[in-house]
Tab-separated table of C-alpha atoms and ligand atoms in Angstrom:
chain	number	residue	atom	x	y	z
A	788	MET	CA	78.789	90.336	45.164
A	789	LYS	CA	79.666	86.867	43.922
A	790	SER	CA	81.589	84.545	46.234
A	791	TYR	CA	83.691	81.703	44.885
A	792	ARG	CA	84.160	78.059	45.876
A	793	VAL	CA	87.516	76.452	45.156
A	794	ALA	CA	87.976	72.676	45.206
A	795	THR	CA	91.264	72.364	47.083
A	796	ILE	CA	93.287	69.146	46.840
A	797	ALA	CA	96.381	69.493	49.033
A	798	GLY	CA	97.609	66.001	48.068
A	799	ASP	CA	100.919	64.472	49.068
A	800	GLY	CA	104.437	65.407	50.235
A	801	ILE	CA	104.844	69.171	50.434
A	802	GLY	CA	101.330	69.583	48.971
A	803	PRO	CA	99.579	70.327	52.309
A	804	GLU	CA	102.275	72.861	53.364
A	805	VAL	CA	102.312	74.895	50.140
A	806	THR	CA	98.509	74.764	49.936
A	807	ALA	CA	98.075	76.061	53.501
A	808	ALA	CA	100.552	78.866	52.763
A	809	THR	CA	98.640	79.785	49.599
A	810	LEU	CA	95.260	79.834	51.308
A	811	LYS	CA	96.678	82.222	53.911
A	812	VAL	CA	97.893	84.644	51.219
A	813	LEU	CA	94.787	84.488	49.017
A	814	THR	CA	92.488	84.997	52.010
A	815	GLU	CA	94.606	87.979	53.108
A	816	ALA	CA	94.341	89.459	49.604
A	817	LEU	CA	90.648	88.853	49.022
A	818	GLY	CA	88.962	88.351	52.382
A	819	ALA	CA	87.375	85.107	53.609
A	820	SER	CA	83.868	86.202	52.597
A	821	ARG	CA	84.625	86.259	48.870
A	822	ILE	CA	86.374	82.902	48.451
A	823	THR	CA	86.053	79.566	50.239
A	824	PHE	CA	88.477	76.674	49.870
A	825	GLU	CA	86.814	73.250	50.188
A	826	ASP	CA	89.336	70.620	51.174
A	827	MET	CA	88.970	67.512	48.996
A	828	PRO	CA	90.832	64.175	49.350
A	829	GLY	CA	92.969	62.708	46.566
A	830	GLY	CA	96.451	61.542	45.618
A	831	ALA	CA	98.855	58.688	46.375
A	832	GLY	CA	98.397	58.772	50.131
A	833	HIS	CA	94.627	58.610	49.746
A	834	TYR	CA	95.021	55.766	47.246
A	835	SER	CA	97.166	53.798	49.718
A	836	ARG	CA	94.421	54.149	52.328
A	837	THR	CA	91.339	53.701	50.146
A	838	GLY	CA	92.362	52.386	46.729
A	839	GLU	CA	91.104	55.622	45.148
A	840	VAL	CA	93.403	58.334	43.734
A	841	LEU	CA	90.524	60.606	42.631
A	842	PRO	CA	87.341	59.857	44.621
A	843	ASP	CA	84.028	60.580	42.860
A	844	ASP	CA	83.167	63.321	45.386
A	845	THR	CA	86.453	65.062	44.679
A	846	PHE	CA	85.874	64.842	40.936
A	847	ALA	CA	82.333	66.189	41.363
A	848	ALA	CA	83.656	69.109	43.419
A	849	CYS	CA	86.279	69.862	40.735
A	850	ARG	CA	83.564	69.732	38.045
A	851	ASP	CA	80.992	71.828	39.897
A	852	MET	CA	82.997	74.452	41.827
A	853	ASP	CA	84.469	77.654	40.405
A	854	ALA	CA	88.116	76.513	40.219
A	855	ILE	CA	90.584	73.855	41.399
A	856	LEU	CA	93.675	74.497	43.513
A	857	HIS	CA	96.118	71.624	43.896
A	858	GLY	CA	99.233	71.274	46.045
A	859	ALA	CA	101.108	68.250	44.693
A	860	ALA	CA	100.671	64.507	44.340
A	861	GLY	CA	102.819	61.400	44.282
A	862	LEU	CA	104.670	59.256	46.835
A	863	PRO	CA	107.686	56.992	46.265
A	864	GLY	CA	106.710	53.355	45.782
A	865	VAL	CA	103.008	54.015	45.238
A	866	ASN	CA	102.741	52.700	41.684
A	867	TYR	CA	100.306	50.834	39.435
A	868	PRO	CA	101.095	47.292	38.248
A	869	ASP	CA	102.291	48.723	34.888
A	870	GLY	CA	104.979	50.688	36.747
A	871	THR	CA	103.454	54.131	36.279
A	872	GLU	CA	103.061	56.381	39.333
A	873	VAL	CA	99.670	56.581	41.060
A	874	GLY	CA	99.942	60.179	42.292
A	875	ASN	CA	100.213	61.660	38.816
A	876	ASP	CA	96.940	59.986	37.933
A	877	LEU	CA	95.106	62.570	40.027
A	878	HIS	CA	95.763	65.597	37.878
A	879	LEU	CA	96.187	63.657	34.650
A	880	ARG	CA	92.630	62.343	35.063
A	881	LEU	CA	91.426	65.883	35.807
A	882	ARG	CA	93.233	67.186	32.706
A	883	PHE	CA	91.554	64.678	30.425
A	884	ARG	CA	88.130	64.437	32.074
A	885	LEU	CA	87.713	68.243	32.386
A	886	ASP	CA	89.449	68.851	29.015
A	887	LEU	CA	92.023	71.269	30.418
A	888	TYR	CA	93.707	71.729	27.024
A	889	ALA	CA	96.000	74.718	27.637
A	890	ASN	CA	98.722	74.341	30.272
A	891	MET	CA	100.065	77.842	30.885
A	892	ARG	CA	103.539	78.001	32.462
A	893	PRO	CA	104.911	81.500	32.969
A	894	ILE	CA	108.717	81.669	32.915
A	895	ARG	CA	109.559	84.943	34.616
A	896	LEU	CA	112.768	86.144	36.265
A	897	TRP	CA	111.729	88.252	39.260
A	898	PRO	CA	113.909	91.155	40.432
A	899	GLY	CA	115.966	89.913	43.386
A	900	VAL	CA	116.135	86.332	42.064
A	901	ARG	CA	119.442	85.177	40.588
A	902	SER	CA	119.289	83.316	37.275
A	903	PRO	CA	121.931	80.666	36.489
A	904	LEU	CA	122.244	82.609	33.209
A	905	ARG	CA	124.727	85.374	34.098
A	906	ASP	CA	123.614	87.798	31.375
A	907	PHE	CA	120.033	88.126	32.569
A	908	ASP	CA	118.551	90.062	35.486
A	909	GLY	CA	115.030	90.597	36.797
A	910	GLY	CA	112.617	91.439	33.986
A	911	GLY	CA	115.050	90.122	31.352
A	912	ILE	CA	113.235	86.790	31.047
A	913	ASP	CA	109.463	86.872	30.774
A	914	TYR	CA	107.600	84.445	28.531
A	915	VAL	CA	104.871	81.817	28.787
A	916	VAL	CA	105.059	78.207	27.643
A	917	VAL	CA	101.600	77.136	26.459
A	918	ARG	CA	101.685	73.359	26.512
A	919	GLU	CA	98.960	71.391	24.739
A	920	ASN	CA	97.607	69.354	27.638
A	921	THR	CA	95.156	66.746	26.345
A	922	GLU	CA	96.794	64.899	23.444
A	923	GLY	CA	100.214	64.559	21.789
A	924	LEU	CA	102.272	61.691	23.225
A	925	TYR	CA	100.186	61.766	26.420
A	926	ALA	CA	97.134	60.666	24.445
A	927	SER	CA	98.548	57.147	24.648
A	928	ARG	CA	98.822	57.191	28.398
A	929	GLY	CA	97.518	53.923	29.815
A	930	ALA	CA	96.683	52.790	26.272
A	931	GLY	CA	100.071	51.927	24.791
A	932	VAL	CA	100.894	48.385	23.664
A	933	LEU	CA	102.949	46.109	25.948
A	934	LEU	CA	103.653	42.894	24.057
A	935	ARG	CA	105.195	39.729	25.529
A	936	GLY	CA	107.684	41.776	27.499
A	937	GLU	CA	109.389	42.356	24.162
A	938	MET	CA	107.817	45.452	22.790
A	939	ALA	CA	106.040	48.558	23.975
A	940	THR	CA	104.583	51.369	21.931
A	941	ASP	CA	102.946	54.739	22.587
A	942	THR	CA	101.491	56.797	19.722
A	943	LEU	CA	101.749	60.580	19.233
A	944	VAL	CA	98.283	61.981	18.461
A	945	VAL	CA	97.914	65.487	16.984
A	946	THR	CA	94.386	66.605	16.036
A	947	ARG	CA	93.233	69.704	14.124
A	948	LYS	CA	90.742	70.603	16.889
A	949	GLY	CA	93.321	70.090	19.673
A	950	THR	CA	95.992	72.119	17.894
A	951	GLU	CA	93.682	74.910	16.725
A	952	ARG	CA	92.339	75.651	20.193
A	953	VAL	CA	95.721	75.666	21.920
A	954	ALA	CA	97.211	77.798	19.136
A	955	ARG	CA	94.298	80.254	19.417
A	956	PHE	CA	94.886	80.346	23.200
A	957	ALA	CA	98.576	81.174	22.585
A	958	PHE	CA	97.849	83.950	20.054
A	959	ASP	CA	95.135	85.473	22.275
A	960	LEU	CA	97.630	85.483	25.142
A	961	ALA	CA	100.343	87.149	23.019
A	962	GLN	CA	97.835	89.846	22.040
A	963	ARG	CA	97.162	90.583	25.735
A	964	ARG	CA	100.816	90.584	26.882
A	965	LYS	CA	103.395	93.365	26.547
A	966	GLY	CA	105.650	91.446	24.138
A	967	ALA	CA	109.114	89.891	24.402
A	968	PRO	CA	111.582	91.632	26.790
A	969	ARG	CA	114.129	91.967	23.956
A	970	ASP	CA	112.011	93.981	21.510
A	971	GLY	CA	108.509	94.319	22.920
A	972	ARG	CA	107.107	92.395	19.993
A	973	ALA	CA	104.050	90.152	20.378
A	974	ARG	CA	105.370	86.790	19.254
A	975	VAL	CA	104.244	83.171	19.267
A	976	THR	CA	106.970	80.558	18.776
A	977	VAL	CA	105.805	77.157	17.554
A	978	CYS	CA	107.964	74.414	19.122
A	979	ASP	CA	107.914	71.130	17.172
A	980	LYS	CA	109.933	68.649	15.105
A	981	ALA	CA	108.222	69.434	11.810
A	982	ASN	CA	111.458	68.671	10.011
A	983	ILE	CA	111.158	64.982	10.977
A	984	LEU	CA	107.604	63.862	11.802
A	985	ARG	CA	104.353	64.406	9.888
A	986	SER	CA	102.377	64.832	13.111
A	987	TYR	CA	104.569	67.825	14.045
A	988	ALA	CA	104.464	69.211	10.503
A	989	PHE	CA	100.667	69.034	10.824
A	990	PHE	CA	100.889	70.797	14.224
A	991	ARG	CA	102.873	73.608	12.608
A	992	ALA	CA	100.547	73.875	9.598
A	993	VAL	CA	97.497	74.283	11.841
A	994	CYS	CA	99.318	76.942	13.922
A	995	ASP	CA	100.107	78.768	10.668
A	996	GLU	CA	96.431	78.724	9.710
A	997	VAL	CA	95.404	80.148	13.085
A	998	HIS	CA	98.102	82.842	12.782
A	999	GLY	CA	96.155	84.164	9.791
A	1000	ASP	CA	93.623	85.604	12.273
A	1001	TYR	CA	96.335	87.466	14.260
A	1002	PRO	CA	98.158	89.818	11.881
A	1003	GLY	CA	99.441	91.847	14.853
A	1004	VAL	CA	101.310	88.890	16.335
A	1005	GLU	CA	104.562	87.597	14.849
A	1006	ILE	CA	104.882	83.838	14.322
A	1007	ASP	CA	108.246	82.162	14.898
A	1008	TYR	CA	109.360	78.528	14.736
A	1009	ALA	CA	111.873	76.470	16.701
A	1010	TYR	CA	112.630	72.759	16.668
A	1011	ALA	CA	112.369	71.164	20.099
A	1012	ASP	CA	116.082	70.441	20.281
A	1013	ALA	CA	117.238	73.853	19.065
A	1014	ILE	CA	114.879	75.740	21.376
A	1015	THR	CA	116.688	74.311	24.407
A	1016	VAL	CA	119.793	76.203	23.270
A	1017	HIS	CA	117.850	79.410	22.533
A	1018	MET	CA	116.099	79.292	25.927
A	1019	VAL	CA	119.556	79.426	27.524
A	1020	LYS	CA	121.343	81.799	25.138
A	1021	ARG	CA	118.565	84.273	24.204
A	1022	PRO	CA	115.590	83.777	26.538
A	1023	ASP	CA	114.639	87.470	26.230
A	1024	PHE	CA	113.542	86.838	22.620
A	1025	TYR	CA	110.542	84.785	23.749
A	1026	ASP	CA	107.012	85.987	24.475
A	1027	VAL	CA	104.738	82.938	24.085
A	1028	ILE	CA	105.880	79.428	23.097
A	1029	VAL	CA	103.240	76.886	22.006
A	1030	ALA	CA	104.262	73.223	22.112
A	1031	GLU	CA	102.930	69.685	21.885
A	1032	ASN	CA	102.304	67.999	25.221
A	1033	MET	CA	105.623	66.127	25.749
A	1034	PHE	CA	107.797	68.894	24.333
A	1035	GLY	CA	105.929	71.404	26.508
A	1036	ASP	CA	106.521	69.221	29.553
A	1037	ILE	CA	110.249	69.154	28.902
A	1038	ILE	CA	110.944	72.751	27.867
A	1039	SER	CA	108.838	74.220	30.683
A	1040	ASP	CA	111.128	72.573	33.244
A	1041	LEU	CA	114.182	73.976	31.448
A	1042	GLY	CA	112.559	77.400	31.433
A	1043	ALA	CA	111.865	77.096	35.166
A	1044	ALA	CA	115.538	76.325	35.799
A	1045	THR	CA	116.598	79.580	34.086
A	1046	VAL	CA	114.482	81.716	36.446
A	1047	GLY	CA	115.191	80.078	39.799
A	1048	GLY	CA	113.679	76.599	39.605
A	1049	MET	CA	110.397	74.723	40.019
A	1050	GLY	CA	109.751	76.310	43.417
A	1051	ILE	CA	108.964	79.655	41.755
A	1052	SER	CA	107.208	78.283	38.658
A	1053	PRO	CA	103.386	78.400	38.627
A	1054	SER	CA	100.986	76.727	36.244
A	1055	ALA	CA	97.390	77.028	35.137
A	1056	GLU	CA	95.704	74.164	33.294
A	1057	ILE	CA	92.815	75.796	31.468
A	1058	GLY	CA	89.842	74.493	29.529
A	1059	ASP	CA	86.733	76.236	28.214
A	1060	SER	CA	84.812	75.790	31.478
A	1061	HIS	CA	87.241	74.499	34.094
A	1062	ALA	CA	90.760	75.271	35.327
A	1063	LEU	CA	93.294	73.745	37.707
A	1064	PHE	CA	96.051	75.750	39.367
A	1065	GLN	CA	99.186	74.236	40.870
A	1066	GLY	CA	102.904	74.831	41.206
A	1067	ALA	CA	104.798	73.196	38.323
A	1068	HIS	CA	106.843	71.249	40.882
A	1069	GLY	CA	106.244	67.735	42.262
A	1070	SER	CA	105.489	66.550	45.800
A	1071	ALA	CA	109.133	66.554	46.978
A	1072	PRO	CA	108.610	63.822	49.607
A	1073	ASP	CA	112.258	64.223	50.696
A	1074	ILE	CA	111.539	67.613	52.309
A	1075	ALA	CA	107.881	67.067	53.236
A	1076	GLY	CA	106.709	68.027	56.725
A	1077	GLN	CA	109.815	70.139	57.444
A	1078	ASP	CA	108.433	73.606	56.577
A	1079	ALA	CA	111.304	73.690	54.036
A	1080	ALA	CA	109.396	73.920	50.752
A	1081	SER	CA	108.962	77.157	48.809
A	1082	PRO	CA	105.270	78.112	48.552
A	1083	LEU	CA	105.937	80.685	45.792
A	1084	ALA	CA	104.969	78.490	42.828
A	1085	THR	CA	101.621	77.634	44.425
A	1086	ILE	CA	100.994	81.217	45.633
A	1087	LEU	CA	101.681	82.552	42.112
A	1088	SER	CA	99.384	79.832	40.720
A	1089	GLY	CA	96.782	81.157	43.164
A	1090	ALA	CA	97.217	84.639	41.681
A	1091	MET	CA	96.723	83.121	38.202
A	1092	MET	CA	93.509	81.546	39.533
A	1093	LEU	CA	92.209	84.936	40.717
A	1094	HIS	CA	92.991	86.413	37.294
A	1095	TRP	CA	91.237	83.558	35.490
A	1096	LEU	CA	88.154	83.874	37.718
A	1097	ALA	CA	88.236	87.668	37.234
A	1098	ASP	CA	88.148	87.290	33.447
A	1099	ARG	CA	85.498	84.617	33.581
A	1100	HIS	CA	83.173	86.545	35.915
A	1101	GLU	CA	84.228	90.103	34.991
A	1102	ASP	CA	85.138	90.641	38.617
A	1103	ALA	CA	87.456	93.642	39.088
A	1104	ASP	CA	88.037	92.859	42.791
A	1105	LEU	CA	89.527	89.489	41.883
A	1106	ARG	CA	91.707	90.996	39.183
A	1107	GLN	CA	92.990	93.534	41.667
A	1108	ALA	CA	93.575	90.857	44.306
A	1109	GLY	CA	95.556	88.765	41.791
A	1110	ASP	CA	97.658	91.806	40.869
A	1111	ARG	CA	98.225	92.584	44.560
A	1112	VAL	CA	99.422	89.059	45.339
A	1113	GLU	CA	101.920	89.176	42.460
A	1114	ALA	CA	103.102	92.638	43.487
A	1115	ALA	CA	103.531	91.514	47.112
A	1116	VAL	CA	105.605	88.498	46.003
A	1117	GLY	CA	107.664	90.876	43.868
A	1118	ARG	CA	108.280	93.267	46.792
A	1119	VAL	CA	109.328	90.462	49.142
A	1120	LEU	CA	111.714	88.992	46.545
A	1121	ALA	CA	113.179	92.390	45.641
A	1122	LYS	CA	113.717	93.257	49.321
A	1123	GLY	CA	115.600	89.990	49.793
A	1124	ASP	CA	115.212	89.514	53.559
A	1125	HIS	CA	112.915	86.522	53.109
A	1126	VAL	CA	114.354	84.020	50.631
A	1127	PRO	CA	113.147	80.433	50.278
A	1128	ARG	CA	115.693	77.624	50.580
A	1129	ASP	CA	115.564	76.611	46.910
A	1130	LEU	CA	116.627	80.188	46.035
A	1131	GLY	CA	119.558	80.022	48.439
A	1132	GLY	CA	117.832	81.460	51.530
A	1133	GLN	CA	116.778	80.159	54.924
A	1134	THR	CA	113.134	81.206	55.054
A	1135	GLY	CA	110.664	78.392	55.669
A	1136	CYS	CA	107.386	77.782	53.879
A	1137	ASN	CA	105.135	79.353	56.507
A	1138	ALA	CA	107.429	82.342	57.091
A	1139	MET	CA	107.423	83.096	53.325
A	1140	ALA	CA	103.629	83.169	53.381
A	1141	GLU	CA	103.618	85.455	56.399
A	1142	ALA	CA	106.117	87.821	54.788
A	1143	ILE	CA	103.857	88.061	51.725
A	1144	CYS	CA	100.786	88.634	53.927
A	1145	ARG	CA	102.655	91.437	55.724
A	1146	ALA	CA	103.576	92.992	52.370
A	1147	LEU	CA	99.882	92.872	51.412
A	1148	SER	CA	98.681	94.443	54.663
A	1149	GLU	CA	101.452	97.096	54.598
A	1150	GLU	CA	100.278	98.041	51.110
A	1151	ASP	CA	96.740	98.454	52.522
A	1152	LYS	CA	98.048	100.828	55.210
A	1153	THR	CA	99.658	103.107	52.579
A	1154	LYS	CA	96.314	103.480	50.761
B	364	IPM	C1	104.025	68.095	34.884
B	364	IPM	C2	104.461	66.752	35.420
B	364	IPM	C3	103.404	65.754	35.006
B	364	IPM	C4	103.403	65.594	33.517
B	364	IPM	C5	103.576	64.411	35.660
B	364	IPM	C6	103.849	64.516	37.092
B	364	IPM	C7	102.371	63.605	35.394
B	364	IPM	O1	105.721	66.430	34.920
B	364	IPM	O2	102.935	68.535	35.249
B	364	IPM	O3	104.799	68.695	34.144
B	364	IPM	O4	104.121	64.739	33.025
B	364	IPM	O5	102.688	66.344	32.874
B	365	MG	MG1	106.676	67.973	33.917
């Protein structure tokens, strides 16, 4: 029986708290013998102490181990001379150096969670934003022009290879899912500004070409401005949305807001041979160290990690463990007696993890 090693970078702010909570739940679901979490340094705090945001040993562990689990990174005031934040450099470097080209962000309204959208209940919103994660406007990061304090430029880069692989990822995902809540149809929505910029028109054209290989999946289009209205007025229409890097960054936060916020929004940053799993939220230094954060986004990212490892290694135990973690989160949320603070409750970070562990062990007893 294969055992797995996970490079674990707790990071800054609430990172250590949500990571510890996640390790507790994943170990409860899978057993300590099957998965080990190797704590690796990195982030803004580490940079302040050592001058390194991503030490070579940490990068080597991320490259060589089976998966990467990350809490959060970034601290106020810890910036580079060009004004950009140091903490973000940790996972941005991992994205580019490990070529994690598909950033999967499920937007799912769980039963028992109230949406700010009054017409939608649990199950009514359930789609995935697939954000291209290695080019687009982010390709210029750290490489833009800064001229005489008068001018600054960053260039949007859209390549055929980069678009084809993320589009194929999106169509494959739509084929595996159960379709949009509204009509059960497998659908990929291309989010762009093809009406204005050639680079986005090229993005759309390449997505169209890839669609040719997926006759069973419907293709749909939405401009990046218009989709923000649709995601509020008819979110049940969506199944999978594929978007350029910056647009994906923006619309995935909006999507998170419609299902309860960043505290319940997981993410998986996936490449052909590596993957990083972390809550879509930041390091929230304002509530760090107070057991106040919600661990749900990181726990659900942990479940995505088990599913990714299960697919990669054809490991049914891991698939089952991932399903069990999601189901346990669902039971706790539906029951409603343990509710994290960002969802209007009083339950602390550690107590949420313990409630989910209890739900897992209770399930075992019924078997
Ligand atoms: C995200 C974040 C990052 C991004 C930042 C923190 C670098 O907003 O993961 O969505 O811009 O991609
Ligand atoms: Mg973001």
